[in-house]
Amino acid sequence: MRCGVCNSTEAFYIREYEGVPFCRDCFKDNFENRIRRTISRHQMLGVNDHVALAVSGGKDSLTLLRVLSRIEKRFPESRITAVTVDEGIGGYRTEAINIAKEQCAKLGVDHRIISFKELYRYTLDELVSERKLSFPCSYCGVLRRKAINLIARKVKATKIATAHNMDDEVQTYVLNMFHGDVPRIARSDPSLEDPSGMFLPRVKPLAESPEKEIVLYAHMTGIDFQTVPCPYASTALRNDVRTMLNRLEMKHVGMKFAIYRSVERLRELLKNSRSDFVLNRCDSCDEPTASNMCEACRLLNGIDVK
Ligand code: SF4
Ligand code: ZN
C-alpha cells in the first residue's frame, strides 16, 4: 500500500481512525505538525515564553522535549528549561532521571531536578511505607504538581508545559466522571490560565496526540526512553480506566477521539457556568490554594483531601 499523503513511498503505518496510510517521512511531518497546530489552536505559547517543561524520562515528555526544542530554535526570544521531579521511587526513578539528563544534554536544554526529599522531607517510598498508603498515586500527583510549580517559578518560567497525551486526557475525563467532579472537567483545557496570576499558565501540547503515535514517533526518531513502569502504577484506578478504554478502542476504532471531541464540546457548554476560584495563600506554605491549606500540605499533615 502506498502512502496516502505523498503517494510515492510504501506505507508503514495506517492511522486507522482516519483510514490514512503514511510513509515514515509523512508520518513524522504529520505528527510534528499536529503538535504545532495544537499549540497555535489553543494559543499555548508566545514567541518570548520561557517554558518550564516537565520531563519525567518517559516517551511522552522526551518526545515533547524534542519537538519543542526544534520549535524553540526558530524563536530566539523563547527558552526552555526541562524540570524533573525525583519522587524517590526505588528501582524506577533513577534510570528515568539519567535518561532525562542525557536527552537534555544532547539537545542543549537546561535541566533542573527537584526531589520530594528536599521539598517535603520524605521520599514517596518513605511515605508509602510509613503511612501504609494503598494508593500512592494520589499523593504523588499532588506533590509532583506542587514541586513543578515551585521549580518553574524558581527558574522564572512564564509557562509550564506538561506532556499529557490524548489518551491521558480521555482517561482523566472518565475518572472525573466517576468522581462526579464536573468543575474539574470544566477546567481541563489543554491551555489553562489562572485569571488571578497566582499559578503560572499550564499548557499540554500533546493533548491531541494519541499515545500510540507518540510511541511510534519516539522509536522512529531514536528517542531513548524509560520503558519500566512505576511499581505503584498498577494500584491506580487510572490503570483500569486505561485498560477499559484500550479495549473499547480495539473494538470501536476512533472511540478515544470521539470522547476527546465530546469533552471539548462539553467544556464549551460548561464555560459559562464556570465560577473561577477565589485563591488564597496556604496557611502552611504560602502557595496558592482554593481553601486555607493547599492539597499537598493537607496530605503531608494527614488531613483528608477529596
Ligand atoms: Fe507517581 Fe503513580 Fe505515576 Fe508512580 S504511577 S510516578 S506513583 S503518579
Ligand atoms: Zn501548603
PDB file of N, CA and C in Angstrom, residues 121-204:
ATOM      1  N   ARG A 121      10.747  16.490  52.863  1.00  0.00           N
ATOM      2  CA  ARG A 121      11.458  15.696  53.877  1.00  0.00           C
ATOM      3  C   ARG A 121      11.200  14.185  53.756  1.00  0.00           C
ATOM      4  N   TYR A 122      10.360  13.772  52.842  1.00  0.00           N
ATOM      5  CA  TYR A 122      10.080  12.336  52.643  1.00  0.00           C
ATOM      6  C   TYR A 122      10.211  11.989  51.168  1.00  0.00           C
ATOM      7  N   THR A 123      10.708  10.783  50.893  1.00  0.00           N
ATOM      8  CA  THR A 123      10.582  10.271  49.524  1.00  0.00           C
ATOM      9  C   THR A 123       9.184   9.646  49.431  1.00  0.00           C
ATOM     10  N   LEU A 124       8.745   9.367  48.202  1.00  0.00           N
ATOM     11  CA  LEU A 124       7.430   8.724  48.077  1.00  0.00           C
ATOM     12  C   LEU A 124       7.460   7.342  48.738  1.00  0.00           C
ATOM     13  N   ASP A 125       8.573   6.614  48.535  1.00  0.00           N
ATOM     14  CA  ASP A 125       8.689   5.291  49.168  1.00  0.00           C
ATOM     15  C   ASP A 125       8.527   5.385  50.687  1.00  0.00           C
ATOM     16  N   GLU A 126       9.138   6.402  51.286  1.00  0.00           N
ATOM     17  CA  GLU A 126       9.026   6.557  52.749  1.00  0.00           C
ATOM     18  C   GLU A 126       7.577   6.841  53.150  1.00  0.00           C
ATOM     19  N   LEU A 127       6.912   7.700  52.378  1.00  0.00           N
ATOM     20  CA  LEU A 127       5.503   8.000  52.691  1.00  0.00           C
ATOM     21  C   LEU A 127       4.649   6.735  52.584  1.00  0.00           C
ATOM     22  N   VAL A 128       4.914   5.957  51.524  1.00  0.00           N
ATOM     23  CA  VAL A 128       4.128   4.735  51.307  1.00  0.00           C
ATOM     24  C   VAL A 128       4.311   3.764  52.471  1.00  0.00           C
ATOM     25  N   SER A 129       5.577   3.583  52.899  1.00  0.00           N
ATOM     26  CA  SER A 129       5.770   2.585  53.952  1.00  0.00           C
ATOM     27  C   SER A 129       5.351   3.114  55.325  1.00  0.00           C
ATOM     28  N   GLU A 130       5.657   4.384  55.627  1.00  0.00           N
ATOM     29  CA  GLU A 130       5.297   4.906  56.959  1.00  0.00           C
ATOM     30  C   GLU A 130       3.800   5.055  57.134  1.00  0.00           C
ATOM     31  N   ARG A 131       3.126   5.466  56.047  1.00  0.00           N
ATOM     32  CA  ARG A 131       1.679   5.725  56.185  1.00  0.00           C
ATOM     33  C   ARG A 131       0.827   4.590  55.622  1.00  0.00           C
ATOM     34  N   LYS A 132       1.491   3.543  55.199  1.00  0.00           N
ATOM     35  CA  LYS A 132       0.795   2.375  54.644  1.00  0.00           C
ATOM     36  C   LYS A 132      -0.219   2.795  53.574  1.00  0.00           C
ATOM     37  N   LEU A 133       0.270   3.556  52.610  1.00  0.00           N
ATOM     38  CA  LEU A 133      -0.627   4.087  51.573  1.00  0.00           C
ATOM     39  C   LEU A 133      -1.042   2.986  50.609  1.00  0.00           C
ATOM     40  N   SER A 134      -2.345   2.875  50.360  1.00  0.00           N
ATOM     41  CA  SER A 134      -2.813   1.888  49.380  1.00  0.00           C
ATOM     42  C   SER A 134      -2.781   2.474  47.969  1.00  0.00           C
ATOM     43  N   PHE A 135      -2.920   3.816  47.876  1.00  0.00           N
ATOM     44  CA  PHE A 135      -2.967   4.445  46.552  1.00  0.00           C
ATOM     45  C   PHE A 135      -1.924   5.573  46.478  1.00  0.00           C
ATOM     46  N   PRO A 136      -0.660   5.195  46.324  1.00  0.00           N
ATOM     47  CA  PRO A 136       0.404   6.212  46.324  1.00  0.00           C
ATOM     48  C   PRO A 136       0.229   7.292  45.260  1.00  0.00           C
ATOM     49  N   CYS A 137      -0.427   6.946  44.141  1.00  0.00           N
ATOM     50  CA  CYS A 137      -0.542   7.922  43.045  1.00  0.00           C
ATOM     51  C   CYS A 137      -1.271   9.191  43.477  1.00  0.00           C
ATOM     52  N   SER A 138      -2.239   9.061  44.398  1.00  0.00           N
ATOM     53  CA  SER A 138      -2.971  10.267  44.771  1.00  0.00           C
ATOM     54  C   SER A 138      -2.052  11.226  45.542  1.00  0.00           C
ATOM     55  N   TYR A 139      -1.094  10.713  46.300  1.00  0.00           N
ATOM     56  CA  TYR A 139      -0.104  11.576  46.949  1.00  0.00           C
ATOM     57  C   TYR A 139       0.879  12.116  45.905  1.00  0.00           C
ATOM     58  N   CYS A 140       1.363  11.184  45.101  1.00  0.00           N
ATOM     59  CA  CYS A 140       2.417  11.516  44.140  1.00  0.00           C
ATOM     60  C   CYS A 140       1.989  12.647  43.206  1.00  0.00           C
ATOM     61  N   GLY A 141       0.757  12.543  42.675  1.00  0.00           N
ATOM     62  CA  GLY A 141       0.280  13.547  41.716  1.00  0.00           C
ATOM     63  C   GLY A 141       0.224  14.938  42.332  1.00  0.00           C
ATOM     64  N   VAL A 142      -0.326  15.022  43.539  1.00  0.00           N
ATOM     65  CA  VAL A 142      -0.475  16.325  44.206  1.00  0.00           C
ATOM     66  C   VAL A 142       0.897  16.918  44.537  1.00  0.00           C
ATOM     67  N   LEU A 143       1.781  16.079  45.095  1.00  0.00           N
ATOM     68  CA  LEU A 143       3.104  16.579  45.499  1.00  0.00           C
ATOM     69  C   LEU A 143       3.949  16.947  44.275  1.00  0.00           C
ATOM     70  N   ARG A 144       3.788  16.191  43.197  1.00  0.00           N
ATOM     71  CA  ARG A 144       4.567  16.484  41.981  1.00  0.00           C
ATOM     72  C   ARG A 144       4.111  17.810  41.358  1.00  0.00           C
ATOM     73  N   ARG A 145       2.779  18.018  41.340  1.00  0.00           N
ATOM     74  CA  ARG A 145       2.258  19.281  40.769  1.00  0.00           C
ATOM     75  C   ARG A 145       2.836  20.484  41.525  1.00  0.00           C
ATOM     76  N   LYS A 146       2.849  20.359  42.833  1.00  0.00           N
ATOM     77  CA  LYS A 146       3.381  21.475  43.627  1.00  0.00           C
ATOM     78  C   LYS A 146       4.877  21.670  43.360  1.00  0.00           C
ATOM     79  N   ALA A 147       5.607  20.540  43.275  1.00  0.00           N
ATOM     80  CA  ALA A 147       7.052  20.628  43.018  1.00  0.00           C
ATOM     81  C   ALA A 147       7.318  21.333  41.686  1.00  0.00           C
ATOM     82  N   ILE A 148       6.527  21.003  40.681  1.00  0.00           N
ATOM     83  CA  ILE A 148       6.728  21.624  39.361  1.00  0.00           C
ATOM     84  C   ILE A 148       6.416  23.126  39.428  1.00  0.00           C
ATOM     85  N   ASN A 149       5.344  23.475  40.136  1.00  0.00           N
ATOM     86  CA  ASN A 149       5.025  24.905  40.294  1.00  0.00           C
ATOM     87  C   ASN A 149       6.179  25.647  40.950  1.00  0.00           C
ATOM     88  N   LEU A 150       6.743  25.036  42.002  1.00  0.00           N
ATOM     89  CA  LEU A 150       7.807  25.705  42.743  1.00  0.00           C
ATOM     90  C   LEU A 150       9.057  25.900  41.877  1.00  0.00           C
ATOM     91  N   ILE A 151       9.451  24.844  41.196  1.00  0.00           N
ATOM     92  CA  ILE A 151      10.693  24.955  40.412  1.00  0.00           C
ATOM     93  C   ILE A 151      10.492  25.857  39.183  1.00  0.00           C
ATOM     94  N   ALA A 152       9.281  25.830  38.621  1.00  0.00           N
ATOM     95  CA  ALA A 152       9.006  26.694  37.458  1.00  0.00           C
ATOM     96  C   ALA A 152       9.127  28.166  37.857  1.00  0.00           C
ATOM     97  N   ARG A 153       8.618  28.489  39.037  1.00  0.00           N
ATOM     98  CA  ARG A 153       8.734  29.886  39.492  1.00  0.00           C
ATOM     99  C   ARG A 153      10.190  30.224  39.812  1.00  0.00           C
ATOM    100  N   LYS A 154      10.897  29.248  40.379  1.00  0.00           N
ATOM    101  CA  LYS A 154      12.306  29.472  40.738  1.00  0.00           C
ATOM    102  C   LYS A 154      13.153  29.807  39.496  1.00  0.00           C
ATOM    103  N   VAL A 155      12.869  29.121  38.378  1.00  0.00           N
ATOM    104  CA  VAL A 155      13.671  29.404  37.170  1.00  0.00           C
ATOM    105  C   VAL A 155      13.091  30.578  36.369  1.00  0.00           C
ATOM    106  N   LYS A 156      12.042  31.200  36.940  1.00  0.00           N
ATOM    107  CA  LYS A 156      11.391  32.376  36.329  1.00  0.00           C
ATOM    108  C   LYS A 156      10.737  32.041  34.978  1.00  0.00           C
ATOM    109  N   ALA A 157      10.134  30.852  34.922  1.00  0.00           N
ATOM    110  CA  ALA A 157       9.413  30.474  33.703  1.00  0.00           C
ATOM    111  C   ALA A 157       8.133  31.301  33.589  1.00  0.00           C
ATOM    112  N   THR A 158       7.656  31.432  32.350  1.00  0.00           N
ATOM    113  CA  THR A 158       6.385  32.155  32.152  1.00  0.00           C
ATOM    114  C   THR A 158       5.235  31.169  31.901  1.00  0.00           C
ATOM    115  N   LYS A 159       5.569  29.915  31.560  1.00  0.00           N
ATOM    116  CA  LYS A 159       4.549  28.882  31.328  1.00  0.00           C
ATOM    117  C   LYS A 159       5.087  27.543  31.803  1.00  0.00           C
ATOM    118  N   ILE A 160       4.144  26.660  32.148  1.00  0.00           N
ATOM    119  CA  ILE A 160       4.514  25.276  32.457  1.00  0.00           C
ATOM    120  C   ILE A 160       3.923  24.403  31.353  1.00  0.00           C
ATOM    121  N   ALA A 161       4.754  23.554  30.764  1.00  0.00           N
ATOM    122  CA  ALA A 161       4.239  22.614  29.753  1.00  0.00           C
ATOM    123  C   ALA A 161       4.358  21.200  30.302  1.00  0.00           C
ATOM    124  N   THR A 162       3.293  20.431  30.152  1.00  0.00           N
ATOM    125  CA  THR A 162       3.341  19.024  30.545  1.00  0.00           C
ATOM    126  C   THR A 162       3.015  18.166  29.326  1.00  0.00           C
ATOM    127  N   ALA A 163       3.423  16.895  29.403  1.00  0.00           N
ATOM    128  CA  ALA A 163       3.329  16.039  28.213  1.00  0.00           C
ATOM    129  C   ALA A 163       2.112  15.106  28.256  1.00  0.00           C
ATOM    130  N   HIS A 164       1.021  15.565  28.847  1.00  0.00           N
ATOM    131  CA  HIS A 164      -0.188  14.728  28.840  1.00  0.00           C
ATOM    132  C   HIS A 164      -0.644  14.524  27.395  1.00  0.00           C
ATOM    133  N   ASN A 165      -0.870  13.266  27.032  1.00  0.00           N
ATOM    134  CA  ASN A 165      -1.309  12.994  25.661  1.00  0.00           C
ATOM    135  C   ASN A 165      -2.825  12.815  25.614  1.00  0.00           C
ATOM    136  N   MET A 166      -3.324  12.530  24.405  1.00  0.00           N
ATOM    137  CA  MET A 166      -4.780  12.447  24.262  1.00  0.00           C
ATOM    138  C   MET A 166      -5.377  11.313  25.100  1.00  0.00           C
ATOM    139  N   ASP A 167      -4.667  10.202  25.175  1.00  0.00           N
ATOM    140  CA  ASP A 167      -5.160   9.081  25.989  1.00  0.00           C
ATOM    141  C   ASP A 167      -5.268   9.503  27.454  1.00  0.00           C
ATOM    142  N   ASP A 168      -4.241  10.228  27.952  1.00  0.00           N
ATOM    143  CA  ASP A 168      -4.281  10.707  29.347  1.00  0.00           C
ATOM    144  C   ASP A 168      -5.495  11.602  29.567  1.00  0.00           C
ATOM    145  N   GLU A 169      -5.740  12.481  28.587  1.00  0.00           N
ATOM    146  CA  GLU A 169      -6.844  13.440  28.740  1.00  0.00           C
ATOM    147  C   GLU A 169      -8.195  12.722  28.790  1.00  0.00           C
ATOM    148  N   VAL A 170      -8.352  11.706  27.926  1.00  0.00           N
ATOM    149  CA  VAL A 170      -9.613  10.956  27.904  1.00  0.00           C
ATOM    150  C   VAL A 170      -9.773  10.170  29.213  1.00  0.00           C
ATOM    151  N   GLN A 171      -8.671   9.576  29.672  1.00  0.00           N
ATOM    152  CA  GLN A 171      -8.733   8.845  30.966  1.00  0.00           C
ATOM    153  C   GLN A 171      -9.124   9.792  32.097  1.00  0.00           C
ATOM    154  N   THR A 172      -8.525  10.978  32.101  1.00  0.00           N
ATOM    155  CA  THR A 172      -8.826  11.936  33.173  1.00  0.00           C
ATOM    156  C   THR A 172     -10.300  12.326  33.143  1.00  0.00           C
ATOM    157  N   TYR A 173     -10.824  12.494  31.937  1.00  0.00           N
ATOM    158  CA  TYR A 173     -12.245  12.839  31.810  1.00  0.00           C
ATOM    159  C   TYR A 173     -13.111  11.734  32.421  1.00  0.00           C
ATOM    160  N   VAL A 174     -12.809  10.475  32.072  1.00  0.00           N
ATOM    161  CA  VAL A 174     -13.603   9.358  32.602  1.00  0.00           C
ATOM    162  C   VAL A 174     -13.465   9.292  34.130  1.00  0.00           C
ATOM    163  N   LEU A 175     -12.239   9.504  34.628  1.00  0.00           N
ATOM    164  CA  LEU A 175     -12.032   9.486  36.085  1.00  0.00           C
ATOM    165  C   LEU A 175     -12.836  10.597  36.761  1.00  0.00           C
ATOM    166  N   ASN A 176     -12.841  11.781  36.150  1.00  0.00           N
ATOM    167  CA  ASN A 176     -13.623  12.881  36.726  1.00  0.00           C
ATOM    168  C   ASN A 176     -15.118  12.568  36.719  1.00  0.00           C
ATOM    169  N   MET A 177     -15.555  11.877  35.677  1.00  0.00           N
ATOM    170  CA  MET A 177     -16.963  11.450  35.618  1.00  0.00           C
ATOM    171  C   MET A 177     -17.244  10.481  36.768  1.00  0.00           C
ATOM    172  N   PHE A 178     -16.339   9.525  36.970  1.00  0.00           N
ATOM    173  CA  PHE A 178     -16.514   8.539  38.053  1.00  0.00           C
ATOM    174  C   PHE A 178     -16.617   9.237  39.404  1.00  0.00           C
ATOM    175  N   HIS A 179     -15.810  10.321  39.556  1.00  0.00           N
ATOM    176  CA  HIS A 179     -15.788  11.029  40.838  1.00  0.00           C
ATOM    177  C   HIS A 179     -16.838  12.138  40.916  1.00  0.00           C
ATOM    178  N   GLY A 180     -17.584  12.303  39.847  1.00  0.00           N
ATOM    179  CA  GLY A 180     -18.605  13.367  39.821  1.00  0.00           C
ATOM    180  C   GLY A 180     -17.984  14.752  39.895  1.00  0.00           C
ATOM    181  N   ASP A 181     -16.745  14.878  39.408  1.00  0.00           N
ATOM    182  CA  ASP A 181     -16.034  16.152  39.542  1.00  0.00           C
ATOM    183  C   ASP A 181     -16.225  17.013  38.282  1.00  0.00           C
ATOM    184  N   VAL A 182     -17.424  17.568  38.147  1.00  0.00           N
ATOM    185  CA  VAL A 182     -17.740  18.377  36.956  1.00  0.00           C
ATOM    186  C   VAL A 182     -16.869  19.648  36.889  1.00  0.00           C
ATOM    187  N   PRO A 183     -16.628  20.352  38.009  1.00  0.00           N
ATOM    188  CA  PRO A 183     -15.781  21.550  37.914  1.00  0.00           C
ATOM    189  C   PRO A 183     -14.405  21.251  37.319  1.00  0.00           C
ATOM    190  N   ARG A 184     -13.871  20.070  37.634  1.00  0.00           N
ATOM    191  CA  ARG A 184     -12.553  19.728  37.086  1.00  0.00           C
ATOM    192  C   ARG A 184     -12.635  19.492  35.570  1.00  0.00           C
ATOM    193  N   ILE A 185     -13.771  18.966  35.114  1.00  0.00           N
ATOM    194  CA  ILE A 185     -13.938  18.787  33.654  1.00  0.00           C
ATOM    195  C   ILE A 185     -13.959  20.168  32.997  1.00  0.00           C
ATOM    196  N   ALA A 186     -14.657  21.106  33.637  1.00  0.00           N
ATOM    197  CA  ALA A 186     -14.748  22.457  33.079  1.00  0.00           C
ATOM    198  C   ALA A 186     -13.380  23.134  33.014  1.00  0.00           C
ATOM    199  N   ARG A 187     -12.475  22.737  33.908  1.00  0.00           N
ATOM    200  CA  ARG A 187     -11.154  23.387  33.952  1.00  0.00           C
ATOM    201  C   ARG A 187     -10.065  22.537  33.280  1.00  0.00           C
ATOM    202  N   SER A 188     -10.483  21.603  32.384  1.00  0.00           N
ATOM    203  CA  SER A 188      -9.479  20.682  31.841  1.00  0.00           C
ATOM    204  C   SER A 188      -8.913  21.128  30.492  1.00  0.00           C
ATOM    205  N   ASP A 189      -9.012  22.405  30.173  1.00  0.00           N
ATOM    206  CA  ASP A 189      -8.498  22.901  28.888  1.00  0.00           C
ATOM    207  C   ASP A 189      -7.016  22.540  28.696  1.00  0.00           C
ATOM    208  N   PRO A 190      -6.635  22.257  27.446  1.00  0.00           N
ATOM    209  CA  PRO A 190      -5.213  21.988  27.199  1.00  0.00           C
ATOM    210  C   PRO A 190      -4.338  23.223  27.433  1.00  0.00           C
ATOM    211  N   SER A 191      -4.968  24.391  27.498  1.00  0.00           N
ATOM    212  CA  SER A 191      -4.233  25.614  27.795  1.00  0.00           C
ATOM    213  C   SER A 191      -4.994  26.327  28.900  1.00  0.00           C
ATOM    214  N   LEU A 192      -4.428  26.364  30.069  1.00  0.00           N
ATOM    215  CA  LEU A 192      -5.181  26.836  31.232  1.00  0.00           C
ATOM    216  C   LEU A 192      -4.482  28.012  31.894  1.00  0.00           C
ATOM    217  N   GLU A 193      -5.237  29.088  32.034  1.00  0.00           N
ATOM    218  CA  GLU A 193      -4.664  30.293  32.637  1.00  0.00           C
ATOM    219  C   GLU A 193      -5.412  30.620  33.915  1.00  0.00           C
ATOM    220  N   ASP A 194      -4.693  30.988  34.940  1.00  0.00           N
ATOM    221  CA  ASP A 194      -5.323  31.385  36.195  1.00  0.00           C
ATOM    222  C   ASP A 194      -5.513  32.907  36.152  1.00  0.00           C
ATOM    223  N   PRO A 195      -6.782  33.373  36.138  1.00  0.00           N
ATOM    224  CA  PRO A 195      -7.007  34.821  35.993  1.00  0.00           C
ATOM    225  C   PRO A 195      -6.333  35.645  37.089  1.00  0.00           C
ATOM    226  N   SER A 196      -6.128  35.049  38.267  1.00  0.00           N
ATOM    227  CA  SER A 196      -5.501  35.817  39.352  1.00  0.00           C
ATOM    228  C   SER A 196      -3.983  35.924  39.163  1.00  0.00           C
ATOM    229  N   GLY A 197      -3.437  35.070  38.271  1.00  0.00           N
ATOM    230  CA  GLY A 197      -1.992  35.113  38.021  1.00  0.00           C
ATOM    231  C   GLY A 197      -1.167  34.458  39.114  1.00  0.00           C
ATOM    232  N   MET A 198      -1.825  33.838  40.095  1.00  0.00           N
ATOM    233  CA  MET A 198      -1.048  33.218  41.181  1.00  0.00           C
ATOM    234  C   MET A 198      -0.388  31.912  40.724  1.00  0.00           C
ATOM    235  N   PHE A 199      -1.077  31.180  39.839  1.00  0.00           N
ATOM    236  CA  PHE A 199      -0.476  29.989  39.228  1.00  0.00           C
ATOM    237  C   PHE A 199       0.025  30.364  37.843  1.00  0.00           C
ATOM    238  N   LEU A 200       1.143  29.778  37.427  1.00  0.00           N
ATOM    239  CA  LEU A 200       1.621  30.006  36.061  1.00  0.00           C
ATOM    240  C   LEU A 200       0.667  29.317  35.083  1.00  0.00           C
ATOM    241  N   PRO A 201       0.487  29.875  33.880  1.00  0.00           N
ATOM    242  CA  PRO A 201      -0.333  29.189  32.876  1.00  0.00           C
ATOM    243  C   PRO A 201       0.256  27.810  32.560  1.00  0.00           C
ATOM    244  N   ARG A 202      -0.627  26.826  32.361  1.00  0.00           N
ATOM    245  CA  ARG A 202      -0.172  25.453  32.064  1.00  0.00           C
ATOM    246  C   ARG A 202      -0.666  25.049  30.685  1.00  0.00           C
ATOM    247  N   VAL A 203       0.207  24.445  29.898  1.00  0.00           N
ATOM    248  CA  VAL A 203      -0.193  24.021  28.553  1.00  0.00           C
ATOM    249  C   VAL A 203       0.163  22.557  28.324  1.00  0.00           C
ATOM    250  N   LYS A 204      -0.644  21.923  27.436  1.00  0.00           N
ATOM    251  CA  LYS A 204      -0.410  20.494  27.147  1.00  0.00           C
ATOM    252  C   LYS A 204      -0.354  20.308  25.618  1.00  0.00           C
TER     253      LYS A 204
END
